[in-house]
XYZ file of C-alpha atoms in Angstrom:
567
model
C -1.126 78.459 -13.179
C 1.660 81.012 -13.395
C 3.585 83.266 -15.750
C 7.239 84.048 -16.215
C 8.433 87.683 -15.898
C 8.182 89.348 -19.336
C 5.770 86.718 -20.575
C 3.158 87.691 -23.143
C 0.601 86.178 -20.775
C 1.029 89.086 -18.342
C -2.062 91.231 -17.801
C -1.803 94.550 -19.585
C -3.757 97.836 -19.139
C -3.960 100.998 -21.111
C -1.293 103.564 -20.508
C -3.847 105.920 -19.068
C -4.668 103.438 -16.317
C -1.037 102.594 -15.398
C -1.056 104.571 -12.189
C -4.643 104.334 -11.169
C -6.452 101.651 -9.252
C -6.928 99.416 -12.283
C -3.218 99.538 -13.109
C -2.231 98.704 -9.555
C -4.658 95.751 -9.598
C -3.108 94.426 -12.833
C 0.386 94.729 -11.343
C -0.706 92.824 -8.236
C -2.275 90.088 -10.359
C 0.876 89.803 -12.461
C 2.993 89.542 -9.261
C 0.776 86.756 -7.937
C 0.949 84.872 -11.227
C 4.762 85.165 -11.300
C 4.960 83.848 -7.709
C 2.667 80.964 -8.593
C 4.864 80.145 -11.583
C 7.971 80.094 -9.417
C 6.166 77.883 -6.866
C 5.086 75.430 -9.553
C 8.620 75.284 -10.928
C 9.998 74.553 -7.464
C 7.321 71.921 -6.920
C 8.223 70.208 -10.203
C 11.921 70.316 -9.306
C 11.168 68.977 -5.831
C 9.059 66.194 -7.308
C 11.826 65.243 -9.714
C 14.381 65.375 -6.912
C 12.212 63.196 -4.683
C 11.635 60.700 -7.523
C 15.392 60.636 -8.228
C 16.021 59.906 -4.547
C 13.404 57.148 -4.537
C 14.800 55.692 -7.755
C 18.274 55.532 -6.197
C 17.042 53.229 -3.411
C 17.638 49.473 -3.559
C 14.307 48.849 -1.878
C 11.033 49.134 -3.745
C 8.772 52.038 -2.757
C 5.098 52.110 -3.765
C 2.322 54.587 -2.926
C -1.273 53.451 -3.078
C -4.715 54.926 -2.636
C -6.923 53.930 0.283
C -8.633 51.310 -1.870
C -5.301 49.651 -2.810
C -4.597 51.036 -6.264
C -0.959 51.886 -7.001
C -0.439 55.606 -7.614
C 3.344 55.620 -7.861
C 6.403 53.345 -7.792
C 10.152 53.787 -7.901
C 12.502 52.017 -10.338
C 13.432 49.313 -7.797
C 9.762 48.391 -7.307
C 9.096 48.319 -11.044
C 12.166 46.156 -11.636
C 11.366 43.895 -8.681
C 7.905 43.065 -10.016
C 8.873 43.117 -13.704
C 6.988 46.246 -14.795
C 8.156 48.898 -17.239
C 8.216 52.608 -16.310
C 4.837 53.778 -14.966
C 3.310 50.440 -16.012
C 2.534 49.573 -12.372
C 0.441 52.726 -11.828
C -3.207 51.752 -11.709
C -2.460 48.103 -10.796
C -3.999 46.801 -7.571
C -1.635 45.933 -4.729
C -3.302 42.528 -4.413
C -1.952 41.698 -7.903
C 1.623 42.247 -6.646
C 1.512 40.982 -3.082
C 0.116 37.640 -1.888
C -1.449 37.917 1.558
C -0.636 35.484 4.331
C -2.873 34.761 7.306
C -3.673 37.955 9.205
C -1.364 40.025 6.998
C -3.740 40.429 4.053
C -3.657 43.454 1.789
C -7.182 44.401 2.808
C -6.365 44.365 6.532
C -3.174 46.323 5.996
C -5.065 48.944 4.002
C -7.739 49.220 6.688
C -5.131 50.021 9.316
C -3.132 52.553 7.286
C -4.459 55.594 9.254
C -2.154 54.511 12.103
C 1.373 55.873 12.021
C 3.090 52.561 11.171
C 0.859 49.635 10.329
C 3.594 47.059 10.117
C 7.357 46.746 9.951
C 9.255 43.712 8.603
C 6.180 41.782 7.463
C 7.255 38.703 5.472
C 4.948 37.941 2.552
C 5.179 36.698 -1.024
C 5.569 38.932 -4.052
C 4.199 38.067 -7.488
C 5.911 39.286 -10.633
C 4.043 40.307 -13.750
C 4.861 36.902 -15.309
C 3.324 35.086 -12.322
C 6.568 33.989 -10.627
C 6.531 34.312 -6.860
C 9.381 35.346 -4.564
C 9.804 36.169 -0.845
C 9.497 39.805 0.205
C 9.664 41.841 3.413
C 7.586 45.022 3.610
C 6.705 47.915 5.868
C 3.484 49.938 5.541
C 3.081 53.582 6.578
C 0.243 56.074 6.055
C 1.066 59.435 4.454
C -1.296 62.441 4.298
C -0.817 64.145 0.929
C -2.629 67.245 -0.314
C -4.887 65.104 -2.502
C -5.814 62.629 0.256
C -4.512 59.940 2.661
C -2.363 57.271 1.046
C -0.312 54.242 2.076
C 3.452 54.005 1.542
C 4.785 50.488 0.967
C 8.515 49.845 1.364
C 9.406 46.435 -0.091
C 12.626 44.381 0.035
C 13.272 41.369 -2.214
C 14.307 38.575 0.173
C 15.279 36.045 -2.514
C 19.015 36.271 -1.767
C 18.430 36.146 1.982
C 16.139 33.133 1.543
C 18.797 31.413 -0.557
C 21.440 32.247 2.041
C 19.170 30.859 4.755
C 18.638 27.694 2.763
C 22.397 27.426 2.305
C 22.930 27.904 6.031
C 20.376 25.234 6.843
C 22.013 22.917 4.301
C 25.422 23.500 5.898
C 23.962 22.835 9.335
C 22.444 19.602 8.034
C 25.795 18.619 6.512
C 27.499 19.392 9.815
C 24.968 17.290 11.722
C 25.409 14.493 9.207
C 29.191 14.734 9.475
C 29.004 14.668 13.265
C 26.673 11.674 13.113
C 29.055 9.871 10.763
C 31.984 10.683 13.041
C 30.079 9.488 16.109
C 29.167 6.211 14.413
C 32.770 5.797 13.271
C 34.049 6.376 16.796
C 31.484 3.935 18.132
C 32.494 1.357 15.518
C 36.149 1.575 16.512
C 35.281 1.487 20.201
C 33.217 -1.689 20.050
C 35.273 -3.488 17.391
C 37.888 -4.855 19.789
C 35.427 -6.346 22.262
C 33.050 -7.547 19.569
C 35.833 -9.220 17.602
C 37.077 -10.894 20.772
C 33.617 -12.333 21.338
C 33.389 -13.464 17.738
C 36.886 -14.912 17.949
C 35.909 -16.966 20.964
C 32.672 -18.165 19.368
C 34.359 -19.100 16.087
C 37.425 -20.639 17.737
C 35.590 -22.899 20.163
C 33.005 -23.793 17.483
C 35.854 -24.863 15.190
C 37.382 -26.964 17.981
C 34.025 -28.549 18.705
C 33.390 -29.186 14.992
C 36.686 -31.089 14.735
C 35.657 -33.404 17.565
C 32.027 -33.842 16.487
C 31.188 -37.135 14.747
C 31.018 -36.841 10.980
C 27.544 -36.251 9.523
C 26.126 -35.799 13.030
C 23.397 -33.364 14.029
C 25.849 -31.645 16.384
C 28.260 -31.105 13.513
C 25.447 -29.532 11.496
C 24.531 -27.217 14.356
C 28.146 -26.118 14.657
C 28.348 -25.448 10.928
C 25.336 -23.146 11.330
C 27.055 -21.375 14.220
C 30.169 -20.859 12.095
C 28.102 -19.659 9.140
C 26.241 -17.052 11.194
C 29.483 -16.017 12.893
C 31.054 -15.515 9.477
C 28.208 -13.162 8.555
C 28.808 -11.239 11.779
C 32.508 -10.954 10.902
C 31.627 -9.490 7.496
C 29.248 -6.989 9.116
C 32.001 -5.805 11.483
C 34.369 -5.454 8.532
C 31.767 -3.336 6.731
C 31.360 -1.116 9.792
C 35.112 -0.719 10.108
C 35.455 0.025 6.403
C 32.746 2.678 6.701
C 34.398 4.217 9.766
C 37.821 4.162 8.057
C 39.426 2.297 10.889
C 40.344 -0.464 8.481
C 42.643 0.579 5.671
C 43.388 -1.828 2.843
C 46.536 -1.915 0.745
C 45.938 -0.468 -2.714
C 47.587 -1.626 -5.929
C 46.930 -1.374 -9.656
C 43.998 -3.575 -10.654
C 41.976 -4.054 -13.835
C 38.387 -3.172 -12.939
C 36.867 -5.318 -15.695
C 38.323 -8.441 -14.060
C 36.652 -7.606 -10.748
C 33.358 -6.791 -12.466
C 33.411 -10.112 -14.329
C 34.047 -11.973 -11.083
C 31.243 -10.110 -9.285
C 28.818 -10.577 -12.183
C 29.450 -14.310 -12.129
C 28.950 -14.413 -8.367
C 25.805 -12.278 -8.312
C 24.300 -14.289 -11.179
C 24.116 -17.276 -8.815
C 22.290 -15.331 -6.114
C 19.625 -13.285 -7.937
C 16.466 -14.499 -9.717
C 16.871 -15.725 -13.299
C 14.221 -13.226 -14.465
C 16.747 -10.403 -13.944
C 19.033 -9.925 -16.934
C 22.632 -8.850 -16.348
C 24.351 -6.810 -19.060
C 27.906 -5.455 -19.016
C 29.398 -3.116 -21.598
C 33.054 -2.020 -21.658
C 33.682 1.025 -23.850
C 37.454 0.946 -23.772
C 40.470 -1.329 -23.783
C 41.774 -0.907 -20.229
C 40.236 0.335 -17.004
C 43.058 0.211 -14.474
C 42.636 1.868 -11.078
C 44.541 2.025 -7.814
C 42.432 -0.067 -5.484
C 42.064 -3.245 -3.467
C 40.360 -6.370 -4.804
C 38.390 -6.975 -1.619
C 37.013 -3.451 -1.249
C 36.179 -3.159 -4.960
C 34.315 -6.467 -4.712
C 32.338 -4.926 -1.850
C 31.430 -1.888 -3.954
C 30.285 -3.815 -6.999
C 28.479 -6.606 -5.150
C 26.643 -4.086 -2.971
C 25.573 -2.054 -6.016
C 24.421 -5.207 -7.811
C 22.542 -6.422 -4.729
C 20.896 -3.026 -4.293
C 19.815 -3.014 -7.947
C 18.412 -6.550 -7.712
C 16.494 -5.577 -4.570
C 15.003 -2.567 -6.394
C 13.711 -4.813 -9.191
C 12.380 -7.366 -6.726
C 10.350 -10.299 -8.031
C 9.540 -8.627 -11.340
C 11.401 -9.216 -14.563
C 14.016 -6.591 -15.182
C 17.525 -5.708 -16.257
C 20.702 -4.499 -14.592
C 23.120 -2.856 -17.002
C 26.677 -1.903 -16.101
C 28.576 0.380 -18.462
C 32.269 1.173 -18.080
C 33.833 4.137 -19.901
C 36.010 7.192 -19.250
C 35.395 10.687 -17.893
C 37.866 13.536 -18.435
C 37.407 16.492 -16.134
C 37.379 17.866 -12.620
C 35.091 16.610 -9.838
C 32.066 18.875 -9.299
C 32.156 21.199 -6.312
C 29.539 19.140 -4.499
C 31.274 15.812 -5.160
C 31.133 13.730 -1.992
C 34.907 13.502 -1.553
C 36.659 14.236 1.678
C 39.291 16.975 1.886
C 42.192 14.536 1.482
C 40.652 13.051 -1.649
C 39.917 16.462 -3.171
C 43.504 17.564 -2.549
C 44.774 15.151 -5.214
C 42.166 15.864 -7.884
C 42.281 19.637 -8.246
C 43.541 19.386 -11.836
C 41.671 17.855 -14.744
C 42.397 14.180 -15.109
C 40.931 10.954 -16.490
C 38.521 8.870 -14.456
C 37.092 5.420 -14.938
C 33.317 5.889 -14.923
C 31.104 2.972 -13.912
C 27.352 3.379 -14.420
C 25.015 0.738 -13.051
C 21.345 1.117 -13.998
C 18.440 -0.995 -12.757
C 14.921 -1.114 -14.166
C 13.284 -0.953 -10.743
C 10.722 1.562 -9.578
C 13.208 4.229 -8.538
C 13.973 5.804 -5.168
C 11.399 8.204 -3.648
C 12.632 11.807 -3.701
C 12.008 12.260 0.026
C 14.563 9.581 0.976
C 17.054 9.956 -1.894
C 19.309 12.177 0.230
C 19.494 9.513 2.963
C 20.490 6.419 1.001
C 24.187 6.646 1.932
C 23.471 6.954 5.656
C 24.689 3.970 7.689
C 21.924 1.696 8.972
C 19.294 3.460 6.847
C 17.198 0.927 4.967
C 13.725 0.693 3.475
C 13.752 -3.091 3.671
C 11.688 -5.063 6.147
C 13.231 -5.802 9.523
C 15.712 -8.631 9.199
C 16.060 -8.190 5.434
C 19.051 -5.856 5.445
C 21.543 -4.066 7.667
C 21.447 -0.711 5.866
C 25.251 -0.733 5.604
C 25.680 -1.614 1.920
C 25.504 1.839 0.309
C 27.193 3.481 3.314
C 30.158 1.154 2.787
C 30.150 1.885 -0.958
C 30.140 5.633 -0.248
C 33.044 5.343 2.195
C 35.163 3.105 -0.054
C 34.736 5.383 -3.077
C 35.752 8.404 -0.983
C 38.820 6.543 0.278
C 39.804 5.870 -3.331
C 39.793 9.599 -4.246
C 36.590 9.186 -6.216
C 32.946 10.153 -5.890
C 29.528 8.637 -6.509
C 26.345 10.126 -7.975
C 22.798 8.787 -8.015
C 19.963 9.597 -10.382
C 16.533 8.072 -9.876
C 13.245 8.200 -11.766
C 10.176 6.056 -12.276
C 11.997 3.933 -14.861
C 14.841 3.011 -12.511
C 17.950 4.203 -10.718
C 21.491 4.815 -11.955
C 24.517 4.846 -9.664
C 27.582 6.436 -11.277
C 30.990 5.836 -9.714
C 34.095 7.832 -10.682
C 37.557 6.440 -9.842
C 40.941 7.884 -10.898
C 42.349 6.092 -13.943
C 45.895 4.754 -13.522
C 47.806 4.170 -16.736
C 49.848 1.237 -15.452
C 49.923 -2.514 -15.997
C 48.312 -4.383 -13.072
C 50.464 -6.799 -11.120
C 49.245 -10.222 -10.073
C 50.392 -12.331 -7.162
C 51.495 -15.750 -8.384
C 50.851 -17.160 -4.919
C 54.360 -18.589 -4.524
C 56.241 -17.830 -1.315
C 59.830 -16.613 -1.534
C 60.627 -18.065 1.904
C 61.820 -21.686 2.063
C 60.044 -23.196 5.069
C 61.851 -25.604 7.333
C 60.192 -28.786 8.515
C 57.233 -28.060 10.834
C 58.047 -29.949 13.985
C 56.202 -28.052 16.760
C 57.414 -28.067 20.349
C 58.522 -24.414 20.455
C 57.800 -22.178 23.430
C 55.254 -19.364 22.930
C 54.273 -16.421 25.142
C 50.614 -15.550 24.401
C 49.267 -12.230 25.751
C 45.557 -11.310 25.814
C 43.425 -9.620 28.464
C 40.272 -11.480 27.366
C 39.956 -14.735 29.369
C 38.076 -16.547 26.608
C 40.655 -15.642 23.926
C 43.530 -16.504 26.263
C 41.947 -19.885 26.984
C 41.372 -20.479 23.279
C 45.027 -19.659 22.462
C 46.157 -22.058 25.167
C 43.974 -24.902 23.902
C 44.710 -24.423 20.198
C 48.472 -23.947 20.482
C 48.866 -26.752 23.040
C 47.031 -29.126 20.700
C 49.567 -28.185 18.025
C 52.360 -29.350 20.314
C 53.631 -25.971 21.491
C 54.527 -25.086 25.072
C 52.377 -22.064 25.904
C 52.753 -19.439 28.638
C 49.702 -17.187 29.080
C 49.891 -13.567 30.276
C 46.738 -11.478 30.896
C 48.266 -8.015 30.343
C 51.428 -6.205 29.280
C 52.936 -5.895 32.759
C 52.492 -9.602 33.459
C 53.977 -10.443 30.053
C 57.069 -8.282 30.654
C 57.714 -9.969 33.999
C 57.438 -13.428 32.431
C 59.581 -12.437 29.465
C 62.365 -10.834 31.505
C 62.647 -14.007 33.599
C 63.103 -16.310 30.579
C 63.646 -14.174 27.504
C 65.943 -16.631 25.737
C 63.468 -19.504 26.050
C 60.624 -17.950 24.027
C 60.556 -18.761 20.331
C 57.526 -16.562 19.642
C 55.380 -13.883 21.283
C 51.716 -13.489 20.291
C 50.098 -10.336 21.686
C 46.814 -8.493 21.506
C 47.011 -4.770 20.690
C 44.360 -3.165 22.913
C 44.900 -4.038 26.571
C 44.560 -2.139 29.863
C 47.724 -0.510 31.149
C 50.022 -1.308 28.249
C 49.047 -1.739 24.599
C 50.553 -4.382 22.360
C 52.878 -2.035 20.473
C 54.221 -0.685 23.783
C 54.823 -4.253 24.966
C 56.682 -5.039 21.736
C 58.998 -2.044 22.261
C 59.820 -3.352 25.766
C 60.437 -6.865 24.425
C 62.709 -5.604 21.630
C 64.700 -3.617 24.189
C 65.463 -6.948 25.885
C 65.844 -9.076 22.769
C 65.832 -7.314 19.398
C 65.413 -10.465 17.282
C 62.340 -11.810 19.086
C 59.665 -12.971 16.566
C 56.314 -11.344 17.353
C 52.776 -11.715 16.005
C 50.409 -8.806 16.732
C 46.620 -9.321 16.764
C 44.153 -6.440 16.764
C 40.423 -5.923 16.524
C 40.781 -2.626 14.633
C 43.655 -0.683 13.151
C 43.204 3.019 13.913
C 45.990 2.959 16.530
C 48.576 0.886 14.709
C 48.500 -0.021 11.015
C 49.992 -3.119 9.414
C 52.623 -1.011 7.677
C 53.711 0.554 10.963
C 53.672 -2.797 12.760
C 55.927 -4.401 10.162
C 58.255 -1.392 10.227
C 58.675 -1.960 13.984
C 59.958 -5.465 13.323
C 56.711 -7.338 14.046
C 56.594 -10.444 11.815
C 52.831 -10.818 11.325
C 49.827 -8.518 11.724
C 46.506 -10.365 12.152
C 43.048 -8.832 12.282
C 40.609 -10.353 14.724
C 38.707 -12.578 14.740
C 41.471 -14.930 13.597
C 40.395 -18.378 12.390
C 42.212 -21.315 13.971
C 43.597 -22.438 10.617
C 44.957 -18.935 9.894
C 46.448 -18.618 13.388
C 48.201 -21.994 13.217
C 49.487 -21.296 9.712
C 50.871 -17.889 10.756
C 52.522 -19.287 13.882
C 54.183 -22.100 11.964
C 55.212 -19.731 9.172
C 56.905 -17.246 11.543
C 58.684 -19.989 13.467
C 59.944 -21.613 10.269
C 61.049 -18.259 8.863
C 63.061 -17.726 12.022
C 64.780 -21.080 11.557
C 65.709 -20.048 8.024
C 67.054 -16.700 9.268
C 69.156 -18.381 11.964
C 70.603 -20.827 9.433
C 71.475 -17.958 7.091
C 73.364 -16.235 9.902
C 75.417 -19.355 10.593
């Protein structure tokens, strides 16, 4: 206790005792009481100052008794755990902090007599409403006048945990991107050789099939070879589409027409117990796309939905409508696609829902990975959804998936184009001269099997064929007899000199030389660039014999027409 100077609580003595021993004792007592009052005032001010300092901290600070009961907390701690002012006092630490392994509240309290029990201990906090969140704490013992206590400094690690999760997610995206890039590079690297092998298999099988007796067992075997080879060709095309080495020309198409065609096709291949429903909520759904690639998207989505339903009865419903807005930040578009959709615009939205059992949550994030499949070995390649994902990205769109126990919905967004689609009437504008054969052709390919196939096929058509195994050999042969060659057919990827480099050399000798360029993949030279160079035809391997012969005859006849026009 204490008194203020001049307070009525001061001890008083009679006037007669003011200067004697009793008076001096009263004065001394009053001086002590005044000093005690000043000390108490300073202590209160110091306590308020200390509390103000603690309340200014971002970290929570809690003091607790030796048996774990909270005796004080700053504002940050109260806010962190959801308590009002002084509401946390009297609460047990174990109600606020969830122990973990060796770092239990009891063990930490037992060791508080040491200077610093623990620094940077990561545990879990529990708010007053029961919600848990990550915390990091340090425990120190403090020796106060009323007994030994523990001082708990606590940091809310929610933001750091979220940042760490974001970092891990970015690392996973980077790994996924690198994996995609590696697979794409691999696809382009093997495409040339693989397509050469397929070209040889298909070409010689077609030659053999022509010579096989009709309705013979050999003819049937060869048909099987050609059928399987055709499937292999489609798989390579899917890989190349996924890796973006194969770009298709885009034009304005009506999506409902493609959907109707795909629905009719898929109806013939899925069980009759699966109902197909289409619903178009609009008059026109024109997009800038390619018929072939859009067929791939829709057929793959239909096939995936049918596979999800399996042998059970079910329904696949496709709904087409519009979406006006901006792609979400996490839309799976590449940077080039996002660059053209920054502003709000209209999209054609295609939602395909199946009544299957849904996709397990633990694999949902992997369904667009190439070669990932949950089907039995031999039942699928795992390329279908990867191809769909890649095609949609290449069309400046994005795809979303939502799955539950009652089925899965794939939603595709593609930019709406307010234009009338154009259709090819199939009529050629070039008047072809009579196909007589007998022209001289320089065929260039470094693959012995393909070179032999070209020789056999073109010779059978009546052409005189000169074979060169590489660019240097072709240039030597061409320089010697440039005026005698009616056509040059060259591979693109060859050792020493690529096809486009060979063409430049040939055009430097004879600018009007007709050339057909064949390639197994198109990341080096596109069809548009090839035609701009003056190349007459651009063929993707493997080239069927019928297509090769038709292209050769077409180019030769076009050249006859050009020569006649000049004269």
